[in-house]
Backbone as ProteinMPNN parsed JSONL, in Angstrom:
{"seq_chain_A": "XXXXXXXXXXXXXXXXXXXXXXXXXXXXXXXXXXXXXXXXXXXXXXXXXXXXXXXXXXXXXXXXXXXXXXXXXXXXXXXXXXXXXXXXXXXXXXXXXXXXXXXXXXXXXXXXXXXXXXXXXXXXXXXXXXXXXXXXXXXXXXXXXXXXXXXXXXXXXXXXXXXXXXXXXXXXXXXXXXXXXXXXXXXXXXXXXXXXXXXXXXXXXXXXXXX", "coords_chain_A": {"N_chain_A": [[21.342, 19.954, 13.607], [20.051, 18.536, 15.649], [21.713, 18.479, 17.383], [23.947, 15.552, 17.339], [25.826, 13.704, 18.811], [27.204, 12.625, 16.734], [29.367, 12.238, 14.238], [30.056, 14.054, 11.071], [31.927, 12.789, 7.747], [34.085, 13.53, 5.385], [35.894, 12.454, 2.391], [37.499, 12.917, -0.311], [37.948, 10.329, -2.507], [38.946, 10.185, -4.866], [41.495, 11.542, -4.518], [42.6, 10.523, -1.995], [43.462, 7.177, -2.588], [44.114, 5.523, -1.495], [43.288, 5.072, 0.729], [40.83, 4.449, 0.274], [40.423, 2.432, -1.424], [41.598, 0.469, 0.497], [39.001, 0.233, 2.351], [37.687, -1.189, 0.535], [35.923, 0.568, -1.781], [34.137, 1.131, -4.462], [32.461, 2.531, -5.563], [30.811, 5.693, -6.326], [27.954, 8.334, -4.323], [29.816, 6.632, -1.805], [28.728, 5.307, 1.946], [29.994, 4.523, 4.597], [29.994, 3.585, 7.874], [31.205, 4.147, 11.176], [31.5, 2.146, 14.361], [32.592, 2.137, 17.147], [35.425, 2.097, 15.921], [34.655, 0.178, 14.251], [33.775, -0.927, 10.896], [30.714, 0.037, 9.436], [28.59, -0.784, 6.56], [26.852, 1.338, 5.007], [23.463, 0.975, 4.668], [21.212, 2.37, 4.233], [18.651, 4.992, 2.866], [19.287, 7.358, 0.155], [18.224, 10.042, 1.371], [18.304, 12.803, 3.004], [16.933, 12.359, 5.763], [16.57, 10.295, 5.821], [19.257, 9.138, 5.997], [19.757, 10.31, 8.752], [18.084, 8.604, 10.01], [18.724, 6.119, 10.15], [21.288, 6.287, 11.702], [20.394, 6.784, 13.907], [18.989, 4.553, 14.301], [20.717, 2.441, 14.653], [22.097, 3.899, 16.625], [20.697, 4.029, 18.777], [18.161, 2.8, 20.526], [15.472, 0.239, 19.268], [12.977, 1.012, 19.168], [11.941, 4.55, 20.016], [10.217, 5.154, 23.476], [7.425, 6.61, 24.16], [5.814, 9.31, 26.301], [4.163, 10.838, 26.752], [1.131, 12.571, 25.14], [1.877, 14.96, 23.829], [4.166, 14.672, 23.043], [4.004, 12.312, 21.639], [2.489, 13.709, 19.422], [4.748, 15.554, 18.579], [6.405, 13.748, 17.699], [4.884, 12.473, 15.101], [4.731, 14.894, 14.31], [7.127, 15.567, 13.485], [8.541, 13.612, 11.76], [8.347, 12.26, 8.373], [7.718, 9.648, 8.12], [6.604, 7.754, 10.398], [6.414, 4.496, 12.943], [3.822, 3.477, 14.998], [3.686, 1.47, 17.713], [1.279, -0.317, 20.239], [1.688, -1.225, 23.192], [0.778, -2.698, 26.031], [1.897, -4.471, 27.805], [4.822, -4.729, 27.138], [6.58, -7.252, 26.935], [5.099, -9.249, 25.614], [4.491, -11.487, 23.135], [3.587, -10.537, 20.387], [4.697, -7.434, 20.829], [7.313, -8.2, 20.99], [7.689, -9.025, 18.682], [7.262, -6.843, 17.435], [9.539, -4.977, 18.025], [11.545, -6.549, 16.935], [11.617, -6.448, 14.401], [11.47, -3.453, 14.458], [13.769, -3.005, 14.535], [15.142, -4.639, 12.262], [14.091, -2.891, 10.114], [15.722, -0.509, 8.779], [15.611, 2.069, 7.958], [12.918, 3.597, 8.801], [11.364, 5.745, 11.717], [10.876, 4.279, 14.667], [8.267, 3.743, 17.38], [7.579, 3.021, 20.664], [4.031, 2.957, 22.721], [3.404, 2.663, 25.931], [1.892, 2.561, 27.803], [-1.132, 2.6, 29.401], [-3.744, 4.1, 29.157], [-2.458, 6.336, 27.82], [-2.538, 5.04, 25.385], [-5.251, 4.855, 25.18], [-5.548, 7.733, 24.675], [-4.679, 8.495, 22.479], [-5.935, 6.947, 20.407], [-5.998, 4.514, 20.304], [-5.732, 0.944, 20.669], [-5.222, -1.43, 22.616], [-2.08, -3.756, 21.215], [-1.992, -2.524, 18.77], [-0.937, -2.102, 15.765], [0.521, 0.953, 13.757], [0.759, 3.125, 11.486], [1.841, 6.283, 10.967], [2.089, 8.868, 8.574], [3.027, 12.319, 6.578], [1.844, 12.27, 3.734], [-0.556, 11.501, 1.772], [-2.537, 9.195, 3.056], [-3.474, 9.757, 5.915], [-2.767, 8.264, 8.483], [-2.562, 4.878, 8.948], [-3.746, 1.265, 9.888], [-1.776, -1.596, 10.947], [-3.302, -4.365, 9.159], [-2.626, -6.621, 8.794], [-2.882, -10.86, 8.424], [-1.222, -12.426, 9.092], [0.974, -11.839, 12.038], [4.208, -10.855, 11.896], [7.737, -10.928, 11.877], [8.835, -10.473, 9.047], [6.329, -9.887, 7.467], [5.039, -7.187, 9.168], [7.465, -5.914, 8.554], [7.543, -5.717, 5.472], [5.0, -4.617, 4.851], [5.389, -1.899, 6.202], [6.769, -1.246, 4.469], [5.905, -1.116, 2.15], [3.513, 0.771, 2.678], [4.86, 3.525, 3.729], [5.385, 4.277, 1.18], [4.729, 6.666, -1.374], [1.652, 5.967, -2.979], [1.941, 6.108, -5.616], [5.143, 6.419, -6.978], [7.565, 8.882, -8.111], [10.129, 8.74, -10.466], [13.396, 8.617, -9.696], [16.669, 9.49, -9.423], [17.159, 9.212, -6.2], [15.118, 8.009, -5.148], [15.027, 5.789, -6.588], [17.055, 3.379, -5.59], [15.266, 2.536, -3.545], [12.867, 1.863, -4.624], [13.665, -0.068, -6.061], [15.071, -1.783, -4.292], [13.854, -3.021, -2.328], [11.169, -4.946, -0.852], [9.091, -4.959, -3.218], [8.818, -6.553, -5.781], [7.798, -6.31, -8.37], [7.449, -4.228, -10.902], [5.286, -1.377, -12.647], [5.81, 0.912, -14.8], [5.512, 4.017, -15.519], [5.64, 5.934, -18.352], [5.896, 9.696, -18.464], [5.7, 13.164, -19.868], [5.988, 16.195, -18.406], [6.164, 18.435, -19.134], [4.077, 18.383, -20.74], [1.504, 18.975, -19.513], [-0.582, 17.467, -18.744], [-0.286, 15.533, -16.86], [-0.933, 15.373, -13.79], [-3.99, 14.399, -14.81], [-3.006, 11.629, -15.413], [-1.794, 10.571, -13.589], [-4.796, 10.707, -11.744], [-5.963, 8.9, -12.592], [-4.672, 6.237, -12.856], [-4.042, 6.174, -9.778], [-6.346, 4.262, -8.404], [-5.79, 1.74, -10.081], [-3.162, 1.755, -9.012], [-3.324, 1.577, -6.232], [-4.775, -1.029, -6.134], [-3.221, -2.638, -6.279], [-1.02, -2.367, -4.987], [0.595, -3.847, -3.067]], "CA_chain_A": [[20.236, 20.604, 14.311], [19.595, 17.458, 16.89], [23.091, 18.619, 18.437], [23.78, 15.085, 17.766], [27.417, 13.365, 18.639], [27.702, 11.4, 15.389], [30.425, 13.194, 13.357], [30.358, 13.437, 9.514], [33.252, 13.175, 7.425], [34.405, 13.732, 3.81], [36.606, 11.767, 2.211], [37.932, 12.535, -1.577], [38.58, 8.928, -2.911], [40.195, 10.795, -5.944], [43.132, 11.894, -4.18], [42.982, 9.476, -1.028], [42.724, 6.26, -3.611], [44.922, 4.344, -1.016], [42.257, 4.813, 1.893], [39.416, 4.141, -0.588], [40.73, 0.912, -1.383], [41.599, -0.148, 2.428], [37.677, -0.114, 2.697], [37.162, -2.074, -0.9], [35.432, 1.335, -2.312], [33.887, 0.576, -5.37], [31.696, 3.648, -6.469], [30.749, 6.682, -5.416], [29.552, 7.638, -2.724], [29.998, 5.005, -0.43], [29.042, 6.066, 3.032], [29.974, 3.732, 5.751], [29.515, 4.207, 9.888], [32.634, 3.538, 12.38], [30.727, 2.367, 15.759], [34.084, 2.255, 18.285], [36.393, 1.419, 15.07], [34.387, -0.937, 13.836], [32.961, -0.143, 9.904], [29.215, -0.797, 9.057], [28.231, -0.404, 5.389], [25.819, 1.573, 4.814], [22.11, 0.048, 3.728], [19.708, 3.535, 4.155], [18.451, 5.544, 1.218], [19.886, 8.434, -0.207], [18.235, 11.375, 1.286], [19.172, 13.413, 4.608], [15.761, 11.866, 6.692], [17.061, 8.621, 5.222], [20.265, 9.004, 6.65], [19.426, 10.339, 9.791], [16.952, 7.484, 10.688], [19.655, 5.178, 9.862], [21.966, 6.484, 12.525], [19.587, 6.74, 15.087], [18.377, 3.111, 14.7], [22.2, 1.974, 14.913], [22.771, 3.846, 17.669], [19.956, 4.069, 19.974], [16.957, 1.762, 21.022], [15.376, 0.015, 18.233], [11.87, 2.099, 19.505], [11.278, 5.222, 21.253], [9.485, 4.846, 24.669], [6.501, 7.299, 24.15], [5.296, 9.015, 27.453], [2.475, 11.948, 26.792], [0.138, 12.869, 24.148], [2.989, 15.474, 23.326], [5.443, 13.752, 22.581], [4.032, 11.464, 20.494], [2.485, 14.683, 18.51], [5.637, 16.401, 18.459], [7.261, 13.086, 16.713], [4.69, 12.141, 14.285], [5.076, 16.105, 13.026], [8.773, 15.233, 12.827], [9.149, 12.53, 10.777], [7.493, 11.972, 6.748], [6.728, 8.449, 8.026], [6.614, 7.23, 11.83], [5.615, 3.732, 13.186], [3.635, 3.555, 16.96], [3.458, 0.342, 18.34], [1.178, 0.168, 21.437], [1.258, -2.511, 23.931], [1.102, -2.387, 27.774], [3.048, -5.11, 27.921], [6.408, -5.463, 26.047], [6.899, -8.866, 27.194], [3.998, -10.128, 25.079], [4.426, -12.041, 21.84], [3.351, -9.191, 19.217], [5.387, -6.665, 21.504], [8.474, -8.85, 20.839], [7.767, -8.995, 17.046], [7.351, -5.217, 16.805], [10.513, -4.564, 18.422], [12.545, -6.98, 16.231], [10.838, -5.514, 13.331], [11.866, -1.948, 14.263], [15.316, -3.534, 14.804], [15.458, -4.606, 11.071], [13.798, -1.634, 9.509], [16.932, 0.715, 9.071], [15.091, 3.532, 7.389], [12.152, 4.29, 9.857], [11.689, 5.59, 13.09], [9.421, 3.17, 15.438], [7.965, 4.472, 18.513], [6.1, 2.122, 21.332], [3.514, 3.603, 23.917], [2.978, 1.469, 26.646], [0.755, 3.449, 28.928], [-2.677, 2.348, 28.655], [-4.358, 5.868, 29.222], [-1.894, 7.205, 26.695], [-2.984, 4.173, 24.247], [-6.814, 5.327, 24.69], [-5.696, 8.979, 24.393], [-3.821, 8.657, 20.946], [-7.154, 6.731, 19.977], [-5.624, 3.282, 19.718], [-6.088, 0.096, 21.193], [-3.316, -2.884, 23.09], [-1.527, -4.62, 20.272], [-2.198, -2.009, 17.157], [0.469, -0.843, 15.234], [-0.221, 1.983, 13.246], [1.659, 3.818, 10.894], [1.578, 7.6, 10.769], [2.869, 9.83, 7.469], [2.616, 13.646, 6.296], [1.805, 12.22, 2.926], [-1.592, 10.617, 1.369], [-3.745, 8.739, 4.215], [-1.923, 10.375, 6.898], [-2.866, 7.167, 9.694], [-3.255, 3.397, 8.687], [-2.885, 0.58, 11.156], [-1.854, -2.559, 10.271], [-4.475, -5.31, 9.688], [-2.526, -7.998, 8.618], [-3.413, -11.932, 8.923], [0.114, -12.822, 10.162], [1.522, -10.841, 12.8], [5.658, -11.633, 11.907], [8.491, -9.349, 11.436], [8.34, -9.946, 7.745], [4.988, -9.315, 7.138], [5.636, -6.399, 9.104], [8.797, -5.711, 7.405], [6.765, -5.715, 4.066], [3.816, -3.453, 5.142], [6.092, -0.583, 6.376], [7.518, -0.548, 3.108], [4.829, -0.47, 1.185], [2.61, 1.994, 3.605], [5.707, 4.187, 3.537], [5.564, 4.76, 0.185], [3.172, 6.867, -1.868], [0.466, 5.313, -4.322], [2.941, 6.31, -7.266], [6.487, 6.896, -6.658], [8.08, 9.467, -8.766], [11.454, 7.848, -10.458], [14.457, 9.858, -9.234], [18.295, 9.071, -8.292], [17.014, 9.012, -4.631], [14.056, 7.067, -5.45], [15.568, 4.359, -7.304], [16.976, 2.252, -4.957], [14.125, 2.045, -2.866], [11.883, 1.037, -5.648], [14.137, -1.494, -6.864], [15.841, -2.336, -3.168], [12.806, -2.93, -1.741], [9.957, -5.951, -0.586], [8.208, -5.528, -3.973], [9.412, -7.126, -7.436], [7.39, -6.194, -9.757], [6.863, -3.057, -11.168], [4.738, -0.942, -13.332], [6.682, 2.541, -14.967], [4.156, 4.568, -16.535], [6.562, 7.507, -18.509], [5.337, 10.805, -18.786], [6.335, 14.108, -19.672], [5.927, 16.784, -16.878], [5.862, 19.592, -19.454], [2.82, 18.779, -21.44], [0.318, 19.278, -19.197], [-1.638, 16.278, -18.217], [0.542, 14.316, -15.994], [-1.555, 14.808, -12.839], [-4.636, 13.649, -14.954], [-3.21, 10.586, -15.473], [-2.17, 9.993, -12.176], [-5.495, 10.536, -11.245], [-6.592, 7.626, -13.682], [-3.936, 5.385, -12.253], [-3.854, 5.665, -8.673], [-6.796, 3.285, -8.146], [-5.017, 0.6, -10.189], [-1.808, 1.229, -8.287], [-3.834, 1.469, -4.826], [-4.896, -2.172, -5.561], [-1.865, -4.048, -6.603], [0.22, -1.859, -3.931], [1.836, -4.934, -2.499]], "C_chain_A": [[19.935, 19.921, 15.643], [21.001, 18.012, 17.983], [23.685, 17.259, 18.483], [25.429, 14.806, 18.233], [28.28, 12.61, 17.477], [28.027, 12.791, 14.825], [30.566, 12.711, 12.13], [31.915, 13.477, 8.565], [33.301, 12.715, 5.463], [35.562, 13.46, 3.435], [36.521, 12.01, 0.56], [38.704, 11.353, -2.444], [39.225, 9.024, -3.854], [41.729, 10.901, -5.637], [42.973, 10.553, -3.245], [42.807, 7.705, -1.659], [43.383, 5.073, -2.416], [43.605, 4.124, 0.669], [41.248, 4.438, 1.536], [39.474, 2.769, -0.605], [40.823, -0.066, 0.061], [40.388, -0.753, 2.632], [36.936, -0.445, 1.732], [35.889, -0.797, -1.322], [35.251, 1.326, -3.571], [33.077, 1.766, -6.267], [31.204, 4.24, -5.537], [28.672, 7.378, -5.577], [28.98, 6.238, -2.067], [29.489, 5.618, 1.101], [28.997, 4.399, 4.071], [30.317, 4.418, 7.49], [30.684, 3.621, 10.415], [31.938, 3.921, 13.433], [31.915, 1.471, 16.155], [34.809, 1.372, 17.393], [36.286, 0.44, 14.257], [33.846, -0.353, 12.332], [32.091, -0.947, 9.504], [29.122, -0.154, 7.933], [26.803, 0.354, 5.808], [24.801, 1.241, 3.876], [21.342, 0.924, 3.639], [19.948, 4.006, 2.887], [19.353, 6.573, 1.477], [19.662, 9.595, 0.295], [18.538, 11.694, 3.173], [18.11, 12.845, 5.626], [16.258, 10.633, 6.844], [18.095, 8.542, 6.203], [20.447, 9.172, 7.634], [18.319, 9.347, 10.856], [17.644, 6.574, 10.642], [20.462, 4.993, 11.505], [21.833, 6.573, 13.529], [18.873, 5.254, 15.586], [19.86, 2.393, 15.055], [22.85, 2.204, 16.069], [22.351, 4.124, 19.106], [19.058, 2.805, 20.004], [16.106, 1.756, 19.347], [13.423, 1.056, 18.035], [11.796, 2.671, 20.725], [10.14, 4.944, 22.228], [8.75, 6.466, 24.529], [6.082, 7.728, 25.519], [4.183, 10.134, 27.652], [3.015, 11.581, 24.923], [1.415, 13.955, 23.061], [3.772, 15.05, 22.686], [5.167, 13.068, 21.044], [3.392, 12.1, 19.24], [3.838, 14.998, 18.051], [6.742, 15.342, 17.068], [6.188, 12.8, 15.383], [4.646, 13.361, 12.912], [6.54, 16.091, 12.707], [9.406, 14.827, 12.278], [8.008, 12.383, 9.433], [6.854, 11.101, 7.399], [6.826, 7.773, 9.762], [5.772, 5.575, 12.416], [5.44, 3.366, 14.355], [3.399, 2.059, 16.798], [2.856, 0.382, 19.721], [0.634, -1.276, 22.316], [2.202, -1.707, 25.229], [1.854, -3.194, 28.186], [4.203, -5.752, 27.036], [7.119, -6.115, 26.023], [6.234, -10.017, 26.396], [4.56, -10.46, 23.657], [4.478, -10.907, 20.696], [4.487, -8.226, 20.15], [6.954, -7.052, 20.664], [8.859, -8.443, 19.366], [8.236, -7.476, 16.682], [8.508, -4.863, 16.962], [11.72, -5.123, 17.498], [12.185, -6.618, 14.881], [11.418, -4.341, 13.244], [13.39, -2.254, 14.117], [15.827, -4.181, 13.518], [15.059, -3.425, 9.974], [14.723, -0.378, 10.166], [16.304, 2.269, 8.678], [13.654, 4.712, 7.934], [12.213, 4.403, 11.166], [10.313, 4.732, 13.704], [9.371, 3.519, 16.747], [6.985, 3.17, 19.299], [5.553, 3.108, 22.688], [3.005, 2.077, 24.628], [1.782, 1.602, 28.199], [-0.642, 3.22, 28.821], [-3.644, 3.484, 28.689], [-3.744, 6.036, 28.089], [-2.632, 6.201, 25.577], [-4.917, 4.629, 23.805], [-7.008, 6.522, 24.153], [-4.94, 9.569, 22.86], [-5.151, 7.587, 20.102], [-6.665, 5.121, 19.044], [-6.369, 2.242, 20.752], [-4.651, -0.846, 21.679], [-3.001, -3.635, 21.12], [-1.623, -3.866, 18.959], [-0.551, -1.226, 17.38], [-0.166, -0.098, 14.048], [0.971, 3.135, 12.592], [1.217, 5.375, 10.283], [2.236, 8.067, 9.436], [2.328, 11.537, 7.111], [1.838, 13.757, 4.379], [0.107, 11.315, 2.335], [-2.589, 10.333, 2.489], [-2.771, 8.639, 5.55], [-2.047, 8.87, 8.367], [-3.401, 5.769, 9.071], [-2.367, 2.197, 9.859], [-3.151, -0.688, 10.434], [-2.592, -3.869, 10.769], [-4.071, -6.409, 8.98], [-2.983, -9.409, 9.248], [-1.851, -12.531, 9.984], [0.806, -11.62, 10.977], [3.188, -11.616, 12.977], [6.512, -10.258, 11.649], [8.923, -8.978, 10.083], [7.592, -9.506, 7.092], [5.029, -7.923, 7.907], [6.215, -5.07, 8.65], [8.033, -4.675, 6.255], [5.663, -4.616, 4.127], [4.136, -2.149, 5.436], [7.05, -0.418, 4.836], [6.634, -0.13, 2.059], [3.87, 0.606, 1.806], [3.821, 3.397, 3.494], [6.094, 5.224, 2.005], [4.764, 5.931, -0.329], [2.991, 5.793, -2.854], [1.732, 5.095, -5.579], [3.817, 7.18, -6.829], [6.944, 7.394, -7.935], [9.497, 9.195, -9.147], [12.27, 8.904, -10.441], [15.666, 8.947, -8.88], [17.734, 8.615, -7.163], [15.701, 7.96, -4.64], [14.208, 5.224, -5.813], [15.949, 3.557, -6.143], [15.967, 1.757, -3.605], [12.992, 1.529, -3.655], [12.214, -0.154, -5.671], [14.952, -1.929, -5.825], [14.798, -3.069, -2.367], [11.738, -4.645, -1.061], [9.461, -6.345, -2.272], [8.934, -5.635, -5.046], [9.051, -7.157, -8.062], [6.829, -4.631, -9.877], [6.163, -2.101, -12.459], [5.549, 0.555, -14.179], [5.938, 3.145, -15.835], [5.47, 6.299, -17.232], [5.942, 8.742, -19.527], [5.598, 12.084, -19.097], [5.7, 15.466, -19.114], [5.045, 18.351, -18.059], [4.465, 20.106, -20.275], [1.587, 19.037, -20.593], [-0.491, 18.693, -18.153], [-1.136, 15.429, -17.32], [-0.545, 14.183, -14.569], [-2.954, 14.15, -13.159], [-4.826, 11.665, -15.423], [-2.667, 9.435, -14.596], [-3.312, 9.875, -11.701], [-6.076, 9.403, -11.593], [-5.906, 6.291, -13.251], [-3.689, 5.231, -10.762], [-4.959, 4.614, -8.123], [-6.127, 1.932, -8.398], [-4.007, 0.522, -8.958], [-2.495, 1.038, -6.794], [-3.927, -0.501, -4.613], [-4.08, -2.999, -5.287], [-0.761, -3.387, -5.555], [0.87, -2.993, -3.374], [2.207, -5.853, -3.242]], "O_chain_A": [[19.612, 20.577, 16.633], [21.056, 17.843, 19.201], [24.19, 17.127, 19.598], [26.24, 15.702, 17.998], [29.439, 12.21, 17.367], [27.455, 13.88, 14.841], [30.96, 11.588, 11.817], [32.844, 14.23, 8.857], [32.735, 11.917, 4.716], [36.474, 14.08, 3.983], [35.606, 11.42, -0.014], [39.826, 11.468, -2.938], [40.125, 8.207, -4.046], [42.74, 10.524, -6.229], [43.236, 9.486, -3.801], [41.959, 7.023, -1.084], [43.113, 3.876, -2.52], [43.337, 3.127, 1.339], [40.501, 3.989, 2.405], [38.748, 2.018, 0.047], [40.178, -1.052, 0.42], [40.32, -1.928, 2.994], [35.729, -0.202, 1.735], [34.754, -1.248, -1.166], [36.315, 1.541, -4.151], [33.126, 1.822, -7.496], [31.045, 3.878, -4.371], [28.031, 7.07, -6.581], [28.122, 5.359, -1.985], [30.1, 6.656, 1.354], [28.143, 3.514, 4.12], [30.763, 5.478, 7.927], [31.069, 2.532, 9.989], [31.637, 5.069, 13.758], [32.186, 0.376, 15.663], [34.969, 0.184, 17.675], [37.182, -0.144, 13.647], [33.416, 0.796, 12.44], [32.224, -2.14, 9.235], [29.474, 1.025, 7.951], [25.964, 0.035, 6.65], [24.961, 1.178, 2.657], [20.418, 0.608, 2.889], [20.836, 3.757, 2.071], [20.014, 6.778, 2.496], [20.489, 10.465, 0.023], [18.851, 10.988, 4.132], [18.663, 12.902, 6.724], [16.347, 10.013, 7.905], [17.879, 7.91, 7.237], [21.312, 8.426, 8.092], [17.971, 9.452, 12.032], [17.114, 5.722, 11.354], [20.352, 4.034, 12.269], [22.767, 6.511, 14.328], [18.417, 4.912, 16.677], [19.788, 1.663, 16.043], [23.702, 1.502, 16.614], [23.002, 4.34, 20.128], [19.438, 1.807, 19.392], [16.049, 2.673, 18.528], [12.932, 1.548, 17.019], [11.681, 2.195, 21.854], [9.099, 4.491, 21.752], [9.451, 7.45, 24.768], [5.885, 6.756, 26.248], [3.458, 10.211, 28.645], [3.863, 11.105, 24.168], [1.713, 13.725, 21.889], [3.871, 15.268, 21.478], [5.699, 13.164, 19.938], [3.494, 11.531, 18.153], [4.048, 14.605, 16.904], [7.413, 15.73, 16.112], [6.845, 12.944, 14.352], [4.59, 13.281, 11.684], [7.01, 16.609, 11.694], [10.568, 15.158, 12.041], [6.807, 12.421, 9.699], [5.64, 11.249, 7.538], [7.759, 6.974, 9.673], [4.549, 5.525, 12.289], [6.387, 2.945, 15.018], [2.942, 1.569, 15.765], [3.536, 0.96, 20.568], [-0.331, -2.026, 22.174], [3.167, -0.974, 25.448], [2.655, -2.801, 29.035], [4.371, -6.841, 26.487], [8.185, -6.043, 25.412], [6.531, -11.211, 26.39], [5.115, -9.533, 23.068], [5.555, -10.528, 20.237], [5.562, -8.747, 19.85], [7.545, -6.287, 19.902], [9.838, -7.829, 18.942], [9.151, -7.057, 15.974], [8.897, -4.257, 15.964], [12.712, -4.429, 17.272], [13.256, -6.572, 14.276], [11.906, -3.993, 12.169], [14.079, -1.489, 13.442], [17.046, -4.349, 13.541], [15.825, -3.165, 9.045], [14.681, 0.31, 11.186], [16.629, 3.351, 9.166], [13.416, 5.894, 7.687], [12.825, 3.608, 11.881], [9.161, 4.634, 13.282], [10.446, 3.622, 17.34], [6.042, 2.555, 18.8], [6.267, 3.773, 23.438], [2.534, 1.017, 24.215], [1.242, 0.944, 29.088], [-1.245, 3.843, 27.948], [-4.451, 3.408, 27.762], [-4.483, 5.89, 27.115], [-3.407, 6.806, 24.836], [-5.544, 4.684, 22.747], [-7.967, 6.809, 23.437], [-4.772, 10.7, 22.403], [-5.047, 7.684, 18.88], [-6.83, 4.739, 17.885], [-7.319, 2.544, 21.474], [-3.506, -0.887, 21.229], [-3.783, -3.833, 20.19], [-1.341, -4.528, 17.96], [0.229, -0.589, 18.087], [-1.188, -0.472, 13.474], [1.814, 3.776, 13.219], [0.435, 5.564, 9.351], [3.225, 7.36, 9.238], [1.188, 11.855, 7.449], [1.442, 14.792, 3.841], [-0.021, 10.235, 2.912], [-3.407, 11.194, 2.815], [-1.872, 7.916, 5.979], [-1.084, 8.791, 9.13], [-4.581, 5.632, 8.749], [-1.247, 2.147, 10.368], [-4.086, -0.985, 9.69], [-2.654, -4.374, 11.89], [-4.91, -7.184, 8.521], [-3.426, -9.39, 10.396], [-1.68, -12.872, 11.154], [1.111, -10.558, 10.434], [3.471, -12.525, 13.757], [6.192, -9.103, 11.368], [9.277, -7.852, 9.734], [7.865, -8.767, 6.146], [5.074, -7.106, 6.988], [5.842, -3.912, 8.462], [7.96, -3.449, 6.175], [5.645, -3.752, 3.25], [3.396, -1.237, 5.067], [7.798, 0.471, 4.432], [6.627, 0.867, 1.338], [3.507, 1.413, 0.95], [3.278, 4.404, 3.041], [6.704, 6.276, 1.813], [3.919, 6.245, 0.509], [3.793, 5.017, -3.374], [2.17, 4.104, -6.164], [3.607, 8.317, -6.408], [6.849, 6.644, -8.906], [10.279, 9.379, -8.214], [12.031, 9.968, -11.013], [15.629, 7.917, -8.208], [17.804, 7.39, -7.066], [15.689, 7.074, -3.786], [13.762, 4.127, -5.479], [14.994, 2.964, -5.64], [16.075, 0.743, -2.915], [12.223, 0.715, -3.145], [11.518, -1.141, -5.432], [15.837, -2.642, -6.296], [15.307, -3.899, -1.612], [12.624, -5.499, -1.058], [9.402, -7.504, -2.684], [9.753, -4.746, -5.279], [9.481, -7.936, -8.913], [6.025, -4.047, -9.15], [6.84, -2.277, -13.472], [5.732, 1.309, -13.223], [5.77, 2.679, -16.961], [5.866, 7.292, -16.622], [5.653, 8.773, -20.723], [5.957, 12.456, -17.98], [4.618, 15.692, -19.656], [3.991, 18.968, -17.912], [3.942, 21.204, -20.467], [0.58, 19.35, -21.228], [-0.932, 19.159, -17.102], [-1.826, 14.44, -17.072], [-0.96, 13.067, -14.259], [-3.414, 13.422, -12.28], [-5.753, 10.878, -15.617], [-2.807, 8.212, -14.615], [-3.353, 8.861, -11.004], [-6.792, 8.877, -10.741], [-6.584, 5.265, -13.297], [-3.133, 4.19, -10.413], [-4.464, 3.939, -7.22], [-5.876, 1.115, -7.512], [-3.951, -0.39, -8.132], [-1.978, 0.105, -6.179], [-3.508, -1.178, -3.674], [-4.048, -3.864, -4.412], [0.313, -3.964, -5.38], [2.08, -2.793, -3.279], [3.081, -6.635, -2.868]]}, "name": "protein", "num_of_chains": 1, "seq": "XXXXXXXXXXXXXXXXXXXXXXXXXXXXXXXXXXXXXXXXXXXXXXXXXXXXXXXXXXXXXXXXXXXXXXXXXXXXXXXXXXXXXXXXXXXXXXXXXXXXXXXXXXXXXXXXXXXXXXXXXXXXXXXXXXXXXXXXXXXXXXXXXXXXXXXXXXXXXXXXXXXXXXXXXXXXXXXXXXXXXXXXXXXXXXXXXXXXXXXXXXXXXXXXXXX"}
């Protein structure tokens, strides 16, 4: 749809077992990236947003340069989960962080405005980062005590999430790939009835212990 130039390709490791092996193919699938011949494993999740945020952090700027009100509408309706960074100067300390931050986070896109008009007119302030989603509490900005690119790191993963993640193939290794190591699995069955009343009963707990 993006028109982009990254070309996909399909590879039956059944029949081709001798090209599978070449690139130590171990289970399926595998998807790895060739940037000018070179092959990068792939580390993003499983689903097509996933994979497309991947490829775009690999092969462009680690954050979009924001420059109207537009724009930075047009992306936060574009993406599930989006993270603005807004500093006037991207020479500054926090600036730095955010950027090497977006530059380890393979699975979101990270956007900086650096316009100070635009920063008053998106209803921020210098130095907030602020993480947009289409899901739950659609704007939270982060009010951590350390400003690092693990802490960070750690906060876009958990803000990213919902409250209570639904366990799925595509799910799974972001649960269990993830920042957090301990987890709760509440198992329910869908057909009796009650399942969203006892989400409703549990998302406070999970709200608190979220990290």
């Amino acid at each position: 749809e993006e028109e982009s130039p990254i070309k996909l390709a399909k590879v039956d490791a059944t029949q081709e077992q001798e090209l599978a092996e070449s690139y130590k193919v171990k289970g399926y699938p595998t998807l790895i990236f060739f940037k000018k011949g070179s092959p990068i494993d792939y580390s993003g999740g499983r689903q097509a947003d996933d994979i497309v945020a991947w490829l775009k952090k690999k092969t462009g700027p680690p954050a979009l340069e924001v420059s109207s009100a537009e724009q930075a509408k047009e992306l936060i309706a574009a993406n599930n989960v989006i993270i603005f960074g807004f500093f006037p100067d991207q020479d500054s300390e926090k600036a730095k962080v955010f950027l090497n931050a977006a530059g380890l986070v393979d699975d979101q896109v990270f956007a900086i405005v650096s316009d100070e008009k635009l920063v008053e007119e998106l209803e921020a302030q210098a130095e907030d980062v602020v993480l947009f989603k289409n899901f739950e509490d659609p704007r939270n900005k982060y009010e951590g005590e350390e400003f690092s690119e693990d802490a960070l790191k750690s906060w876009v993963f958990v803000q990213s999430m919902p409250t209570i993640v639904e366990f799925s193939h595509e799910t799974a290794s972001k649960i269990f790939g993830g920042q957090i190591k301990y987890h709760l699995l509440l198992f329910l069955s869908k057909k009796n009835g009650d399942f969203e009343k006892y989400l409703d009963e549990l998302k406070p707990v999970a709200q608190n212990y979220r990290d």
